[in-house]
C-alpha atoms as a PDB file:
ATOM      1  CA  GLN A   1     108.233  84.630 105.987  1.00  0.00           C
ATOM      2  CA  VAL A   2     107.196  88.007 105.736  1.00  0.00           C
ATOM      3  CA  GLN A   3     106.919  90.669 108.789  1.00  0.00           C
ATOM      4  CA  LEU A   4     105.160  94.076 108.640  1.00  0.00           C
ATOM      5  CA  VAL A   5     106.251  96.497 111.432  1.00  0.00           C
ATOM      6  CA  GLU A   6     104.605  99.741 112.318  1.00  0.00           C
ATOM      7  CA  SER A   7     105.852 102.347 114.242  1.00  0.00           C
ATOM      8  CA  GLY A   8     105.176 106.005 114.645  1.00  0.00           C
ATOM      9  CA  GLY A   9     101.750 105.870 116.245  1.00  0.00           C
ATOM     10  CA  GLY A  10     100.980 108.098 119.895  1.00  0.00           C
ATOM     11  CA  LEU A  11      99.161 111.013 121.115  1.00  0.00           C
ATOM     12  CA  VAL A  12      98.923 114.120 119.630  1.00  0.00           C
ATOM     13  CA  GLN A  13      96.822 117.208 120.096  1.00  0.00           C
ATOM     14  CA  ALA A  14      93.862 117.968 117.622  1.00  0.00           C
ATOM     15  CA  GLY A  15      95.293 119.982 114.791  1.00  0.00           C
ATOM     16  CA  GLY A  16      98.659 118.055 114.953  1.00  0.00           C
ATOM     17  CA  SER A  17     100.577 116.133 113.174  1.00  0.00           C
ATOM     18  CA  LEU A  18     102.051 112.228 113.148  1.00  0.00           C
ATOM     19  CA  ARG A  19     103.778 110.387 110.333  1.00  0.00           C
ATOM     20  CA  LEU A  20     103.454 106.545 110.372  1.00  0.00           C
ATOM     21  CA  SER A  21     105.646 103.847 109.258  1.00  0.00           C
ATOM     22  CA  CYS A  22     105.336 100.097 107.651  1.00  0.00           C
ATOM     23  CA  ALA A  23     108.709  98.451 107.127  1.00  0.00           C
ATOM     24  CA  ALA A  24     108.217  94.854 105.477  1.00  0.00           C
ATOM     25  CA  SER A  25     110.745  92.482 106.277  1.00  0.00           C
ATOM     26  CA  GLY A  26     111.648  89.083 104.979  1.00  0.00           C
ATOM     27  CA  SER A  27     111.902  86.667 101.853  1.00  0.00           C
ATOM     28  CA  ILE A  28     110.374  89.404  99.626  1.00  0.00           C
ATOM     29  CA  VAL A  29     110.331  89.261  95.880  1.00  0.00           C
ATOM     30  CA  SER A  30     107.991  92.200  95.512  1.00  0.00           C
ATOM     31  CA  ILE A  31     105.764  94.143  97.000  1.00  0.00           C
ATOM     32  CA  ASN A  32     102.414  95.054  95.323  1.00  0.00           C
ATOM     33  CA  ALA A  33      99.733  96.940  96.526  1.00  0.00           C
ATOM     34  CA  MET A  34     100.140  98.321 100.195  1.00  0.00           C
ATOM     35  CA  GLY A  35      97.643  99.857 102.297  1.00  0.00           C
ATOM     36  CA  TRP A  36      96.817 101.464 105.686  1.00  0.00           C
ATOM     37  CA  TYR A  37      93.685 100.717 107.775  1.00  0.00           C
ATOM     38  CA  ARG A  38      92.277 101.623 111.041  1.00  0.00           C
ATOM     39  CA  GLN A  39      89.857 100.226 113.746  1.00  0.00           C
ATOM     40  CA  ALA A  40      88.418 102.478 116.499  1.00  0.00           C
ATOM     41  CA  PRO A  41      87.100 100.208 119.595  1.00  0.00           C
ATOM     42  CA  GLY A  42      83.558  98.949 118.902  1.00  0.00           C
ATOM     43  CA  LYS A  43      83.473 100.091 114.809  1.00  0.00           C
ATOM     44  CA  GLN A  44      84.656  98.406 111.946  1.00  0.00           C
ATOM     45  CA  ARG A  45      87.958  98.547 110.708  1.00  0.00           C
ATOM     46  CA  GLU A  46      87.838 100.888 107.604  1.00  0.00           C
ATOM     47  CA  LEU A  47      90.320 101.427 104.860  1.00  0.00           C
ATOM     48  CA  VAL A  48      92.799 104.692 105.185  1.00  0.00           C
ATOM     49  CA  ALA A  49      94.636 105.207 102.106  1.00  0.00           C
ATOM     50  CA  THR A  50      96.364 102.639  99.442  1.00  0.00           C
ATOM     51  CA  ILE A  51      99.065 102.914  97.244  1.00  0.00           C
ATOM     52  CA  THR A  52     100.246 100.781  94.307  1.00  0.00           C
ATOM     53  CA  SER A  53     103.458  99.929  93.593  1.00  0.00           C
ATOM     54  CA  GLY A  54     103.715 102.379  90.621  1.00  0.00           C
ATOM     55  CA  GLY A  55     102.477 105.354  93.183  1.00  0.00           C
ATOM     56  CA  SER A  56      98.838 105.598  92.591  1.00  0.00           C
ATOM     57  CA  THR A  57      97.080 106.522  95.674  1.00  0.00           C
ATOM     58  CA  ASN A  58      93.696 106.474  96.935  1.00  0.00           C
ATOM     59  CA  TYR A  59      91.989 107.739 100.158  1.00  0.00           C
ATOM     60  CA  ALA A  60      89.168 107.389 102.323  1.00  0.00           C
ATOM     61  CA  ASP A  61      86.883 110.648 102.262  1.00  0.00           C
ATOM     62  CA  SER A  62      87.198 111.442 106.074  1.00  0.00           C
ATOM     63  CA  VAL A  63      91.127 111.989 105.452  1.00  0.00           C
ATOM     64  CA  LYS A  64      91.512 113.298 102.032  1.00  0.00           C
ATOM     65  CA  GLY A  65      93.593 116.254 101.711  1.00  0.00           C
ATOM     66  CA  ARG A  66      94.732 115.520 105.452  1.00  0.00           C
ATOM     67  CA  PHE A  67      96.733 112.658 104.952  1.00  0.00           C
ATOM     68  CA  ALA A  68      99.252 111.760 102.307  1.00  0.00           C
ATOM     69  CA  ILE A  69     100.599 107.892 101.641  1.00  0.00           C
ATOM     70  CA  SER A  70     104.064 107.097 100.322  1.00  0.00           C
ATOM     71  CA  ARG A  71     105.951 104.442  99.863  1.00  0.00           C
ATOM     72  CA  ASP A  72     109.810 103.654  99.263  1.00  0.00           C
ATOM     73  CA  ASN A  73     110.216 100.466  97.083  1.00  0.00           C
ATOM     74  CA  ALA A  74     113.912 100.358  97.622  1.00  0.00           C
ATOM     75  CA  LYS A  75     113.648 100.275 101.398  1.00  0.00           C
ATOM     76  CA  ASN A  76     110.409  98.190 101.345  1.00  0.00           C
ATOM     77  CA  THR A  77     108.521 100.792 103.904  1.00  0.00           C
ATOM     78  CA  MET A  78     105.527 102.466 103.544  1.00  0.00           C
ATOM     79  CA  TYR A  79     104.136 105.349 105.069  1.00  0.00           C
ATOM     80  CA  LEU A  80     101.055 107.372 106.226  1.00  0.00           C
ATOM     81  CA  GLN A  81     101.938 111.433 107.042  1.00  0.00           C
ATOM     82  CA  MET A  82      98.753 112.501 109.038  1.00  0.00           C
ATOM     83  CA  ASN A  83      98.172 116.057 109.263  1.00  0.00           C
ATOM     84  CA  SER A  84      95.460 118.165 110.962  1.00  0.00           C
ATOM     85  CA  LEU A  85      94.481 115.244 112.978  1.00  0.00           C
ATOM     86  CA  LYS A  86      91.187 115.238 114.736  1.00  0.00           C
ATOM     87  CA  PRO A  87      90.036 113.291 117.542  1.00  0.00           C
ATOM     88  CA  GLU A  88      87.570 111.141 115.245  1.00  0.00           C
ATOM     89  CA  ASP A  89      91.292 109.745 113.730  1.00  0.00           C
ATOM     90  CA  THR A  90      91.573 107.802 116.718  1.00  0.00           C
ATOM     91  CA  ALA A  91      92.115 104.454 116.326  1.00  0.00           C
ATOM     92  CA  ALA A  92      94.779 101.882 115.887  1.00  0.00           C
ATOM     93  CA  TYR A  93      96.426 101.610 112.777  1.00  0.00           C
ATOM     94  CA  TYR A  94      97.309  98.717 110.606  1.00  0.00           C
ATOM     95  CA  CYS A  95      99.758  98.003 107.932  1.00  0.00           C
ATOM     96  CA  ASN A  96      98.465  96.116 105.005  1.00  0.00           C
ATOM     97  CA  ALA A  97     100.495  94.405 102.009  1.00  0.00           C
ATOM     98  CA  LYS A  98     100.207  92.225  99.342  1.00  0.00           C
ATOM     99  CA  ILE A  99     103.363  90.738  99.122  1.00  0.00           C
ATOM    100  CA  ILE A 100     105.221  87.868  96.919  1.00  0.00           C
ATOM    101  CA  ILE A 101     107.533  85.711  98.298  1.00  0.00           C
ATOM    102  CA  SER A 102     110.183  83.576  97.522  1.00  0.00           C
ATOM    103  CA  GLY A 103     108.853  80.328  95.879  1.00  0.00           C
ATOM    104  CA  SER A 104     105.357  81.969  95.192  1.00  0.00           C
ATOM    105  CA  ALA A 105     104.408  83.599  92.223  1.00  0.00           C
ATOM    106  CA  PHE A 106     101.066  85.304  93.860  1.00  0.00           C
ATOM    107  CA  PRO A 107     100.780  87.713  96.051  1.00  0.00           C
ATOM    108  CA  ARG A 108      99.336  87.214  99.915  1.00  0.00           C
ATOM    109  CA  ASN A 109      97.914  89.303 102.218  1.00  0.00           C
ATOM    110  CA  TYR A 110      99.863  90.642 105.312  1.00  0.00           C
ATOM    111  CA  TRP A 111      98.998  92.918 108.237  1.00  0.00           C
ATOM    112  CA  GLY A 112     101.402  94.496 110.726  1.00  0.00           C
ATOM    113  CA  GLN A 113     100.278  94.253 114.550  1.00  0.00           C
ATOM    114  CA  GLY A 114      99.016  97.814 114.651  1.00  0.00           C
ATOM    115  CA  THR A 115      99.868 101.233 115.755  1.00  0.00           C
ATOM    116  CA  GLN A 116      97.782 103.299 118.269  1.00  0.00           C
ATOM    117  CA  VAL A 117      96.817 106.667 117.498  1.00  0.00           C
ATOM    118  CA  THR A 118      95.061 108.872 119.929  1.00  0.00           C
ATOM    119  CA  VAL A 119      93.949 112.348 119.064  1.00  0.00           C
ATOM    120  CA  SER A 120      93.007 114.909 122.597  1.00  0.00           C
ATOM    121  CA  SER A 121      90.777 117.518 121.744  1.00  0.00           C
END
């Protein structure tokens, strides 16, 4: 009933910038917290940043000061602005959202398919 689609990944030079988007669609009543996660080959998935429905944000220490998460509630879309990218940021980035769908009173977790970000030296 709900689909999350990420976009904006690609190849970028170290020090460059990239902007990821996550668009939610379907039988959405409301979207609560949203977040970006990433996973590099052979490593555990890690939280990058989260944002509540009210706009409160939280960041992993490794990206503080470089990444900015935001959302447009009217468009059911979340963004991740990534600046000063480092090779260590290379990973598949996944969108996550807690969404209340039609017919339910409680939120459920939904995941996007992921978008690859590769940062070259």
